[in-house]
Coordinates of C-alpha atoms and ligand atoms in Angstrom, one line a residue:
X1 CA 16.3 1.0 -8.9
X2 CA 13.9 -1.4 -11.0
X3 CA 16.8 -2.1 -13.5
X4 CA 19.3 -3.1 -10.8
X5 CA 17.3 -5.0 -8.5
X6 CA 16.5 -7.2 -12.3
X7 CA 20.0 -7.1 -12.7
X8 CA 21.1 -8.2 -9.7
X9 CA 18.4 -11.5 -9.7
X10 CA 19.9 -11.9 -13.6
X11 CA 23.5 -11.9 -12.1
X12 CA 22.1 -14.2 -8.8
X13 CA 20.6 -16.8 -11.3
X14 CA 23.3 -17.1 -13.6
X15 CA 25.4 -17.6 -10.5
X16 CA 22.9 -20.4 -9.4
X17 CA 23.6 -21.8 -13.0
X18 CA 27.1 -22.0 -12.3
X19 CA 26.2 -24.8 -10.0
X20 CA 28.5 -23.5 -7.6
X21 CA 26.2 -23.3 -4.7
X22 CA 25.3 -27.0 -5.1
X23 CA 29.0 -28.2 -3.9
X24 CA 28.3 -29.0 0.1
X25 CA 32.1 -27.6 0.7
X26 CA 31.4 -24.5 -1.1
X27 CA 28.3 -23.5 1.3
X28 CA 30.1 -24.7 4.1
X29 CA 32.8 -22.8 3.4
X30 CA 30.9 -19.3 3.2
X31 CA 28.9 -20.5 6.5
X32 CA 32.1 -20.8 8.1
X33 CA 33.2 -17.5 6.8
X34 CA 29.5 -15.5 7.9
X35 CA 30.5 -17.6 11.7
X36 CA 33.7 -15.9 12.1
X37 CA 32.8 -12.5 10.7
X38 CA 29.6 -12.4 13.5
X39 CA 32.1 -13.7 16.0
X40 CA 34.3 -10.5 15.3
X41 CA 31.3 -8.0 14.8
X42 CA 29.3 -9.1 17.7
X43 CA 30.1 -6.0 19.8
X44 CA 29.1 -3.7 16.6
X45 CA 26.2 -5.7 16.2
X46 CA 25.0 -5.2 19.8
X47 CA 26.0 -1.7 19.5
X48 CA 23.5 -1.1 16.0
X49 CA 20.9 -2.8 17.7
X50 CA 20.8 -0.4 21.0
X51 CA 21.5 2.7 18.6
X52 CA 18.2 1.2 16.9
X53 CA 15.8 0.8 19.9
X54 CA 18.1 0.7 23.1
X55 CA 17.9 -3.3 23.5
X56 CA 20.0 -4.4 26.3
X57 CA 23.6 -6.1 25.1
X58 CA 22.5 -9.3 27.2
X59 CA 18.9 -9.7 25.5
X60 CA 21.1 -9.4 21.9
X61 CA 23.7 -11.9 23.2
X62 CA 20.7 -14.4 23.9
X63 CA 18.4 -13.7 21.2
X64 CA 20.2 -12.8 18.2
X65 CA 23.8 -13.8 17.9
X66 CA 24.6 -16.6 19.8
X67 CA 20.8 -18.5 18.6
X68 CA 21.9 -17.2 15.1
X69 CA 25.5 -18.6 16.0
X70 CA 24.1 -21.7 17.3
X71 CA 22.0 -22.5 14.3
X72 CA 24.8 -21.9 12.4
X73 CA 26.7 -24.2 14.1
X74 CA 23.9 -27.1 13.6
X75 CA 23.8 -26.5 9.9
X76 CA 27.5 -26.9 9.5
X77 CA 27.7 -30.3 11.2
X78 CA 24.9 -31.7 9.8
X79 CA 25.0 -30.0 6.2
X80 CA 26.4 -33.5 4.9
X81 CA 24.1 -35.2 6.0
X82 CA 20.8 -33.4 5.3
X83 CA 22.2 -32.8 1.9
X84 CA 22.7 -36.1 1.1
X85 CA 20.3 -38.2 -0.9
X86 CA 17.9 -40.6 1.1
X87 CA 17.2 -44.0 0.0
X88 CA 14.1 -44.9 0.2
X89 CA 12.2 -48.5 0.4
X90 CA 11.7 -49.5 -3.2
X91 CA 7.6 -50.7 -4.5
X92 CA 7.4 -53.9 -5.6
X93 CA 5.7 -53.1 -9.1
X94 CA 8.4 -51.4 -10.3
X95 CA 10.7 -54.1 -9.4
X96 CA 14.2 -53.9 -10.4
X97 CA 13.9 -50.2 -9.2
X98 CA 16.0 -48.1 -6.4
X99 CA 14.6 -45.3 -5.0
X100 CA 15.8 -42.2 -3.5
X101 CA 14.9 -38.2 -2.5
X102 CA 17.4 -36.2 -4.4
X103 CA 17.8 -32.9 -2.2
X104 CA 17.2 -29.8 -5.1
X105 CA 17.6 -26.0 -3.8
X106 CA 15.2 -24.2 -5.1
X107 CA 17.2 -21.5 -6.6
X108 CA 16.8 -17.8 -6.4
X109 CA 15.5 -16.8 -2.8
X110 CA 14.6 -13.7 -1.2
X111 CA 13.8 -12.9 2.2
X112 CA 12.6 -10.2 4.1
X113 CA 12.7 -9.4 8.2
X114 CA 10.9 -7.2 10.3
X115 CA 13.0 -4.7 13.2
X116 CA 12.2 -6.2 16.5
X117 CA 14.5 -9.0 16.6
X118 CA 16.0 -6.8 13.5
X119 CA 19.8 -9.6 13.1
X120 CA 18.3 -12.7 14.3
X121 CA 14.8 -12.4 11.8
X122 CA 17.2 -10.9 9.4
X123 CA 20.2 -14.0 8.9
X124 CA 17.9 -17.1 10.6
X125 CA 16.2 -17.8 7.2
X126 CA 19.0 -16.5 5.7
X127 CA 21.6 -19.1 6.7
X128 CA 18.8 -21.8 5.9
X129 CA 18.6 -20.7 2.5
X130 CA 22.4 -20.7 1.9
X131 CA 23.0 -24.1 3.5
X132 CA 20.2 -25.4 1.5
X133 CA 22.4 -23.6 -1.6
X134 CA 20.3 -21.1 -2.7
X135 CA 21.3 -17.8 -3.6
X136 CA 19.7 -15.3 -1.7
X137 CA 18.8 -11.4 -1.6
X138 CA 17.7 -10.2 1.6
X139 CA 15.8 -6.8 3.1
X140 CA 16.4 -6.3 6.4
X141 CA 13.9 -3.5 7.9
X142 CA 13.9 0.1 6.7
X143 CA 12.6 0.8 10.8
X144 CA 16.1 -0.8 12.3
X145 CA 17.9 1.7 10.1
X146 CA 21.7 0.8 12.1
X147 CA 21.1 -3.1 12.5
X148 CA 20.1 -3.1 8.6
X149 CA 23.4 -1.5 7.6
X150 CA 25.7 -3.7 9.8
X151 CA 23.8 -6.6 8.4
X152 CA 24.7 -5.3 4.7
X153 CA 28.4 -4.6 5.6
X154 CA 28.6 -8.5 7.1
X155 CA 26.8 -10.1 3.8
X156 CA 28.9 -8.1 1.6
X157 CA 32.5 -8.9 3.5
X158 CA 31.7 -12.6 3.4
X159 CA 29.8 -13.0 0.0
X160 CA 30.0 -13.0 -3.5
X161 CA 26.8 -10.3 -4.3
X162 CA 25.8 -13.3 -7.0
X163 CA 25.3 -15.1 -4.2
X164 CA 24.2 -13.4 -1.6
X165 CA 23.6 -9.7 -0.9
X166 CA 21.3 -7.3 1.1
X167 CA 18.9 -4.8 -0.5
X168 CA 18.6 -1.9 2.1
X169 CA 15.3 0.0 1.8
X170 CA 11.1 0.1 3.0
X171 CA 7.9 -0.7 1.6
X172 CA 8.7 0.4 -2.0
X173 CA 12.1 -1.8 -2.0
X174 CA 10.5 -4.4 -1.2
X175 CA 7.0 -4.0 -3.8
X176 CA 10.2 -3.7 -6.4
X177 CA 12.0 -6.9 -4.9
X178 CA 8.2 -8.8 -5.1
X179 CA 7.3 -8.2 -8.7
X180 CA 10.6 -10.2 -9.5
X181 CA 10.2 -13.7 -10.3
X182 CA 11.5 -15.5 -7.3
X183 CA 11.8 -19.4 -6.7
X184 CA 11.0 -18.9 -2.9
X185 CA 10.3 -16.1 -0.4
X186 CA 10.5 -16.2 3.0
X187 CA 8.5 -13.4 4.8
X188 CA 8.6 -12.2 8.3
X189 CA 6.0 -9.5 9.5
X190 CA 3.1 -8.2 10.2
X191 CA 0.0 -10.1 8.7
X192 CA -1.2 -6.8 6.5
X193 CA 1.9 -7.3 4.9
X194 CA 2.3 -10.8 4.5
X195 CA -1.2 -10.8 2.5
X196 CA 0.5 -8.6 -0.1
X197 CA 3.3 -10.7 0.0
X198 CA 1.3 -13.8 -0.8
X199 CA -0.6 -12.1 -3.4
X200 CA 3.0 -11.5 -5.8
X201 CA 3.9 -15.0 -4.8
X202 CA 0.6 -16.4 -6.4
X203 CA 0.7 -14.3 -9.4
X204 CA 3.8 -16.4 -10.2
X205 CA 3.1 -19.7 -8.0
X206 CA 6.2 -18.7 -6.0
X207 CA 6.4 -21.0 -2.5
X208 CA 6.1 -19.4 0.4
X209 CA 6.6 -19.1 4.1
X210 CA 4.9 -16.9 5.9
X211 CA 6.1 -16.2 9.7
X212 CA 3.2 -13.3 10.9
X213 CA 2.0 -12.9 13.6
X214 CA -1.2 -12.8 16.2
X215 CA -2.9 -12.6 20.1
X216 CA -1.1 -15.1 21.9
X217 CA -2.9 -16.0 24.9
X218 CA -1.4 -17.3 28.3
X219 CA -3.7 -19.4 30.5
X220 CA -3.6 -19.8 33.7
X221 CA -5.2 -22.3 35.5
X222 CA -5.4 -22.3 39.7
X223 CA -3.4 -24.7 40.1
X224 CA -0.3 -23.1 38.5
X225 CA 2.5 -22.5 40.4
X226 CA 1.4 -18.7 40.9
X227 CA 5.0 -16.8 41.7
X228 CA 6.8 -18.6 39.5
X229 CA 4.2 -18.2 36.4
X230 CA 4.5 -14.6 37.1
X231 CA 8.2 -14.6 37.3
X232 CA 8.0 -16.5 33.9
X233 CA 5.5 -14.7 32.2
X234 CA 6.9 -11.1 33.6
X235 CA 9.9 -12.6 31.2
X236 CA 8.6 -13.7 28.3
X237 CA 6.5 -10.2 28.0
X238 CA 8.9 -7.8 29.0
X239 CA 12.2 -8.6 27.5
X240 CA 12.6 -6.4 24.4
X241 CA 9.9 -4.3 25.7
X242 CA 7.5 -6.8 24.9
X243 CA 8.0 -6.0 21.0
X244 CA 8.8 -10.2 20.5
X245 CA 6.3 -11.9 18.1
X246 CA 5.6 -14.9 20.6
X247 CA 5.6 -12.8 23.9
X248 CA 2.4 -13.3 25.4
X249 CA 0.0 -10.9 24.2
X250 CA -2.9 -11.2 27.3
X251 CA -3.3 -13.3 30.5
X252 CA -6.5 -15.4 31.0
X253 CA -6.4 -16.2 34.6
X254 CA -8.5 -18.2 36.8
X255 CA -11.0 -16.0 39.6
X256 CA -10.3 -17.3 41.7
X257 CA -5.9 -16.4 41.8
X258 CA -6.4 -13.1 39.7
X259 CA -5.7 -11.1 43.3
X260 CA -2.5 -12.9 43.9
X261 CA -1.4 -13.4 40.2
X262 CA -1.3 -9.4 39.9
X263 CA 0.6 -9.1 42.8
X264 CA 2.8 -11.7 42.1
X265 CA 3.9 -10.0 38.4
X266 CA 4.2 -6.5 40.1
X267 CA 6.9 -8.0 42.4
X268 CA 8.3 -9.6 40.0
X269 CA 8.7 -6.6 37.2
X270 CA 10.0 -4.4 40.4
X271 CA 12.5 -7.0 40.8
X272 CA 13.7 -7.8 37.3
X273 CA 13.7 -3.6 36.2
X274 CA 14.1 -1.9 39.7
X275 CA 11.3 0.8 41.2
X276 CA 12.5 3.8 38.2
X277 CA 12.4 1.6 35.4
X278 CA 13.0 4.5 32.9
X279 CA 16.5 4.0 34.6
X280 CA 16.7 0.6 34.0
X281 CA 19.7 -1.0 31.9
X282 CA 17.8 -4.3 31.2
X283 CA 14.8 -2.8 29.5
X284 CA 14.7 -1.6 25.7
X285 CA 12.3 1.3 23.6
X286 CA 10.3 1.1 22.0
X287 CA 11.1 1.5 18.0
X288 CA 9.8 4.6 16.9
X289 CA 7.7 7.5 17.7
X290 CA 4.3 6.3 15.2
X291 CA 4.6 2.8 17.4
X292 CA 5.0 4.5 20.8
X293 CA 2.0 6.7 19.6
X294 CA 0.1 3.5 18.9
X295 CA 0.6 2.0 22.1
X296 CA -0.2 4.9 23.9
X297 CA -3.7 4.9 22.1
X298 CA -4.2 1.4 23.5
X299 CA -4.3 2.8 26.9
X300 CA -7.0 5.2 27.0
X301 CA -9.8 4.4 28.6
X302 CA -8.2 1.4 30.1
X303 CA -8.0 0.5 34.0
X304 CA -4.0 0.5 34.8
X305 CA -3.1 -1.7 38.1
X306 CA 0.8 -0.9 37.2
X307 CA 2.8 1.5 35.2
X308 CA 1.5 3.1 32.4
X309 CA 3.9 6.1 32.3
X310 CA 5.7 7.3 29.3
X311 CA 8.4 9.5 27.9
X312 CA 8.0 10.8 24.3
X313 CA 11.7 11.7 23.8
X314 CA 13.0 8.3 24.5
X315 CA 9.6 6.3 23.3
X316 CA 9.9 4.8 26.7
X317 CA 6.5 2.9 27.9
X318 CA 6.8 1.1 31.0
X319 CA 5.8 -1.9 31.3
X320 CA 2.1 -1.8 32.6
X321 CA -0.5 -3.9 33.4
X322 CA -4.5 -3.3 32.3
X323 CA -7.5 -5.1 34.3
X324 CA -10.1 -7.0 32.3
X325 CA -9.9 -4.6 29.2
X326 CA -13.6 -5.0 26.7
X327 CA -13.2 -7.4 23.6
X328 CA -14.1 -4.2 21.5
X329 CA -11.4 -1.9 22.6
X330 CA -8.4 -1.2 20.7
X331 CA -6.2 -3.1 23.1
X332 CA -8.0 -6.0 22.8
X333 CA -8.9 -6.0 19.0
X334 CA -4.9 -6.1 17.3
X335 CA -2.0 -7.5 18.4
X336 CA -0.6 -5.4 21.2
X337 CA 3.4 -6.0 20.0
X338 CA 4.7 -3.7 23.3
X339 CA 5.2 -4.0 27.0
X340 CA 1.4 -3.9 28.0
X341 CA -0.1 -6.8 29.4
X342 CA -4.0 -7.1 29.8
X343 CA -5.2 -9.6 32.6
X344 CA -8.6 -11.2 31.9
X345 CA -10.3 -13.6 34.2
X346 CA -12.2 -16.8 33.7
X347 CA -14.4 -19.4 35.4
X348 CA -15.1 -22.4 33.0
X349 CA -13.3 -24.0 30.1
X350 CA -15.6 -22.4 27.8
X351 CA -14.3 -18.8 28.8
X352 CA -11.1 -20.0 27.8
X353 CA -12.5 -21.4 24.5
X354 CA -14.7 -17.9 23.6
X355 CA -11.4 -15.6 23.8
X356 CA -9.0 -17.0 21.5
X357 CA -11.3 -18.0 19.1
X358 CA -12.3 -14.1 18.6
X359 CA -8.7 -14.0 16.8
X360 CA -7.0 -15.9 14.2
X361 CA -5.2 -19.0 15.5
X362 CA -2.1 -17.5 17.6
X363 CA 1.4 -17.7 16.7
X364 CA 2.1 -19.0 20.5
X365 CA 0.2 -20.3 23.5
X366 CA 1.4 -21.0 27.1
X367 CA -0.5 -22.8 29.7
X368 CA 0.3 -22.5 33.2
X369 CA -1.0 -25.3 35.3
X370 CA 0.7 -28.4 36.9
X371 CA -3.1 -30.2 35.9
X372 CA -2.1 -32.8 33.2
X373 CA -5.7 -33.3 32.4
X374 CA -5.6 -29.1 31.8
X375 CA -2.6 -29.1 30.1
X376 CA -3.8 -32.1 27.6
X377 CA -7.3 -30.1 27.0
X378 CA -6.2 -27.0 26.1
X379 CA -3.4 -28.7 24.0
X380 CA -6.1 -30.7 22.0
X381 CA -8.8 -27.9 21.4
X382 CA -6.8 -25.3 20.5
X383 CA -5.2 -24.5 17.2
X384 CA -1.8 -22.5 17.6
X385 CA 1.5 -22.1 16.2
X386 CA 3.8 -23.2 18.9
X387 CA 3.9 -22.9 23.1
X388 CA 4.9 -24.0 26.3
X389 CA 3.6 -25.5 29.3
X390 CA 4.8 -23.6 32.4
X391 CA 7.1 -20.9 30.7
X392 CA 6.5 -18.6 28.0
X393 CA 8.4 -18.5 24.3
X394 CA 11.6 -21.2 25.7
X395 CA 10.5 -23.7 22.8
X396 CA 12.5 -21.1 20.3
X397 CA 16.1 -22.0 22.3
X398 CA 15.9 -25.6 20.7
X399 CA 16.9 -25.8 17.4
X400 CA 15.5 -29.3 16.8
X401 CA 11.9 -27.7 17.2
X402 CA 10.6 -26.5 14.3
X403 CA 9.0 -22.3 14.5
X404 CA 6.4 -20.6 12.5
X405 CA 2.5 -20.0 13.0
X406 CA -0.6 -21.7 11.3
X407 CA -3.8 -19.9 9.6
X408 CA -3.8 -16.5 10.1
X409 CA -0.1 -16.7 12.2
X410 CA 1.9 -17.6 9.2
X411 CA 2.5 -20.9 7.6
X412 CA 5.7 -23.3 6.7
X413 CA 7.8 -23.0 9.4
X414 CA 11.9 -23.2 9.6
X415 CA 15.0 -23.5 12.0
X416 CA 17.5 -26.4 12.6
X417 CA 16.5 -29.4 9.8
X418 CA 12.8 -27.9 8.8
X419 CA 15.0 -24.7 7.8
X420 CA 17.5 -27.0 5.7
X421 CA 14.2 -28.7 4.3
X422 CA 12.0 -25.4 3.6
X423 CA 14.8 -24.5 1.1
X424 CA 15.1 -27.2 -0.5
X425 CA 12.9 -29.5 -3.3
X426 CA 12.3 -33.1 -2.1
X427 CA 12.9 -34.6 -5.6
X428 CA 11.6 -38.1 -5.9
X429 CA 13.5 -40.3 -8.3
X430 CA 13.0 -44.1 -9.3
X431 CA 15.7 -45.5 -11.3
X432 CA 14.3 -48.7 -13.2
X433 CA 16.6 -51.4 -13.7
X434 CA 16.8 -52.2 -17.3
X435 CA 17.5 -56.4 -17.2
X436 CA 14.3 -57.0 -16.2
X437 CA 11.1 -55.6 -17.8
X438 CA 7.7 -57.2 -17.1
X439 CA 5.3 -56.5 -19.5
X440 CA 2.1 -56.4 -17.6
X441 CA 1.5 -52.7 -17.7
X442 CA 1.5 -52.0 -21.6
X443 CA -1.1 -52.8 -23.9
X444 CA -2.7 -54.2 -25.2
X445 CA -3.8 -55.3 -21.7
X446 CA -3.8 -58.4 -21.1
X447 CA -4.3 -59.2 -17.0
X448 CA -7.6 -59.5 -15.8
X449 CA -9.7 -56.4 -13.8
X450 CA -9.8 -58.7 -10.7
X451 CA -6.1 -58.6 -10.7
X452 CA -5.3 -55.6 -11.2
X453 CA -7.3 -55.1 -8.1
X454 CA -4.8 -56.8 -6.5
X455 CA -1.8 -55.0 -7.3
X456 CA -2.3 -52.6 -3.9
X457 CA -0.5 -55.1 -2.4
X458 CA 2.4 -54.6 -4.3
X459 CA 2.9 -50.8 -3.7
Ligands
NAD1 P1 5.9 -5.2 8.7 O1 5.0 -6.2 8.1 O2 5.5 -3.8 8.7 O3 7.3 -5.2 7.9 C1 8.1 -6.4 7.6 C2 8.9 -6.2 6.4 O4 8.1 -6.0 5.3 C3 9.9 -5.0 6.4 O5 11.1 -5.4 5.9 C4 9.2 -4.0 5.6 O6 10.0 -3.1 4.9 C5 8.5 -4.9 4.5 N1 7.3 -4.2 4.0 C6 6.5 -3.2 4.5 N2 5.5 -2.9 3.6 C7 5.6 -3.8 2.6 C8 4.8 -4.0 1.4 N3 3.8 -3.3 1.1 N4 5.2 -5.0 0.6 C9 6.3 -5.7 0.9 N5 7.0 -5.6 2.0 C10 6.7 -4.6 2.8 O7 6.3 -5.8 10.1 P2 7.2 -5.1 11.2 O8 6.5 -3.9 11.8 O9 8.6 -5.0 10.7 O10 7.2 -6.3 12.3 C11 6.2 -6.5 13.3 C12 5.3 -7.6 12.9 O11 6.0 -8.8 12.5 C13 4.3 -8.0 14.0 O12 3.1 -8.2 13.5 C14 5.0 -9.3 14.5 O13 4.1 -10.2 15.1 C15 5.5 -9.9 13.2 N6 6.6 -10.8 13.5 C16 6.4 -12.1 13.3 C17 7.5 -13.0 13.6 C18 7.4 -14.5 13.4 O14 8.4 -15.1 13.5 N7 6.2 -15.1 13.2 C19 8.7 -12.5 14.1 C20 8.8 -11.1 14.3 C21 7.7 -10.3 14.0

């Protein structure tokens, strides 16, 4: 497998070579291609992805294909324009000079996705990386075993595998695909993994994006509108069985509305799923049995207000909700990444502060609270990926926002124009005029140091 995973980069960079990805026709051309061919796979593609974990067709429409086909969409009318190069306001002291930014791909990318959104983590980066005109191997998840193979049939009907191609496989597919010298890797995952990731990179100064992810808080203040915040939040937690990277990971709620609050989600999850949930169309599985095992851990000992039932044979957890769980138990110490929901209450700002800054910075934070002064003090003093003031992960349906996580949540970020711009070298270029050549900067030197001193106002 070592010699044709080195053969296949060889064959990808002498394609790069070629120069063939950097004509803007030629990459719109394949993008159109990859458009069509999810347009006509959609239903298989829904169909891999509840073989893989039972996610409803309507959460897949939302949040894989049509956001992936949307994005695609975005970089195909605006591909001429990103790509082209921007002229930038010449300095003075190198006058006669024009400047531009020449737009460079890097070259030979790879990506890799996690399962739980296992098309849309899989081809967002990926579409980036070919508008940008990269070339590009990608390894989808070895734990979305159906998703990963429709996503190899799709790459390989609408690209050349010089220039793009999926390597199927886990953990030692992708140590194999890592020791390769890359000229850019995009990572999506768990943080455990994305420090190994960032340890190849560094052995050969590779860029990086790192999307990882975290504890993301959801704060709600007393005076939030209470029904709909639970309405919201029963949402943004429960779709895809709360196994989403933003979904909000525990509720900090005031006292004083904790009563209500709890109520208020339990309506609301009996209204979305129905009273037998296990019967319930609209909500997925979990992925696998070690993950349903995991989250099963997380509840003993805990205090369960709702749900908490189970069903090995179908990893089914319902969606459940735990009071005021301890800071030391496992619940509360990793990212919980499934459809449990721990409610914690607090008095003062400072309660607010103390919890999230027992974690990493989060990948997301939402705020609940129709308080400006709230919103705008929570906003400044905490340090967070992304969020959402009055609804939970919504900021990911605009594709003019740019995604991803800061310290221990991931870093770069991507989607819409920060995608196009992640791929791609910002080249700076001055191009001196050569009928005019002042002679102050050579030697011998012949200005005086108070001059010189001068010359910042010629920049
Ligand atoms: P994971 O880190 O276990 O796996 C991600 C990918 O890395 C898979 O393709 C896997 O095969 C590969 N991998 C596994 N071991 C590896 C190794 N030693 N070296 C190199 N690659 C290896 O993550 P997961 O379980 O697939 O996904 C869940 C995690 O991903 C959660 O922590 C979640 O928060 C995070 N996530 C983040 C985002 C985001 O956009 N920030 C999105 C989705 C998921």
């Amino acid at each position: 497998m070592h010699t044709t995973i080195s053969q296949l980069l060889t064959s990808q960079r002498n394609f790069f070579l070629s120069q063939q990805t950097k004509s803007i026709e030629y990459r719109k051309g394949v993008l159109k291609k990859l458009y069509k061919e999810i347009v006509l796979r959609e239903d298989a593609i829904c169909e891999a992805i509840y073989a893989d974990f039972k996610k409803p067709k309507f959460e897949v429409l939302l949040s894989e294909t049509q956001i992936v086909l949307a994005e695609l969409q975005l970089l195909m009318k605006k591909l001429d324009s990103w790509s082209r190069s921007q002229k930038i306001r010449s300095s003075l002291l190198n006058f006669p000079s024009s400047d531009w930014i020449y737009k460079e791909p890097f070259g030979n990318v790879l990506v890799i996705a996690p399962w739980n959104y296992p098309f849309m983590l899989a081809i967002m980066p990926f579409i980036g990386a070919i508008a940008s005109g990269n070339t590009v191997v990608l390894k989808p998840s070895e734990k979305s075993p159906n998703t990963s193979k429709s996503i190899a049939q799709l790459i390989q009907t609408v690209f050349l595998p010089e220039h793009a191609t999926v390597v199927l496989g886990g953990k030692s597919e992708a140590e194999h695909l890592l020791m390769q010298q890359w000229d850019y890797i995009f990572f999506t995952g768990s943080i455990q993994v994305g420090k190994i990731v960032h340890a190849h990179a560094t052995k050969n100064l590779t860029p990086v994006t790192l999307e990882l992810g975290g504890k993301n808080p959801c704060i709600i203040d007393k005076s939030a509108k209470l029904d709909l915040a639970a309405k919201r939040i029963v949402w943004g937690k429960f779709f895809n069985a709360g196994q989403t990277c933003v979904a909000p990971d525990y509720v900090l709620v005031h006292e004083s509305i904790k009563a209500a609050f709890i109520m208020a989600l339990i309506k609301w999850i009996t209204k979305f799923y129905g009273e037998d949930i296990a019967i319930s169309p609209d909500f997925a599985r979990i992925i696998n049995g070690d993950n349903h095992a995991r989250l099963k851990e997380m509840l003993i000992g805990e205090e369960v207000l709702f749900g908490g039932t189970f069903d090995d044979s179908d990893n089914y957890l319902s969606p459940t909700l735990i009071d005021s769980p301890s800071f030391e138990s496992k619940l509360m110490q990793d990212e919980i990444f499934g459809p449990i929901l721990p409610i914690i209450s607090f008095n003062t700002e400072e309660d607010i502060a103390n919890c999230p800054m027992r974690y990493g910075k989060p990948l997301a934070t939402y705020i609940f609270s129709t308080n400006h002064n709230f919103q705008k003090t929570i906003l400044n003093r905490h340090s967070f990926g992304g969020g959402a003031i009055n609804d939970a992960w919504i900021y990911l349906g605009n594709p003019r926002l740019p995604f991803g996580g800061i310290g221990t949540s991931g870093m770069g970020a991507y989607h819409g124009k920060r995608s196009f711009d992640t791929f791609t070298h910002l080249k700076p270029i001055s191009k001196k005029g050569n009928w005019l050549d002042i002679s102050l900067r050579y030697a011998p030197y012949t200005i005086s140091n108070n001059l010189v001193k001068k010359l910042k106002h010629f920049f």
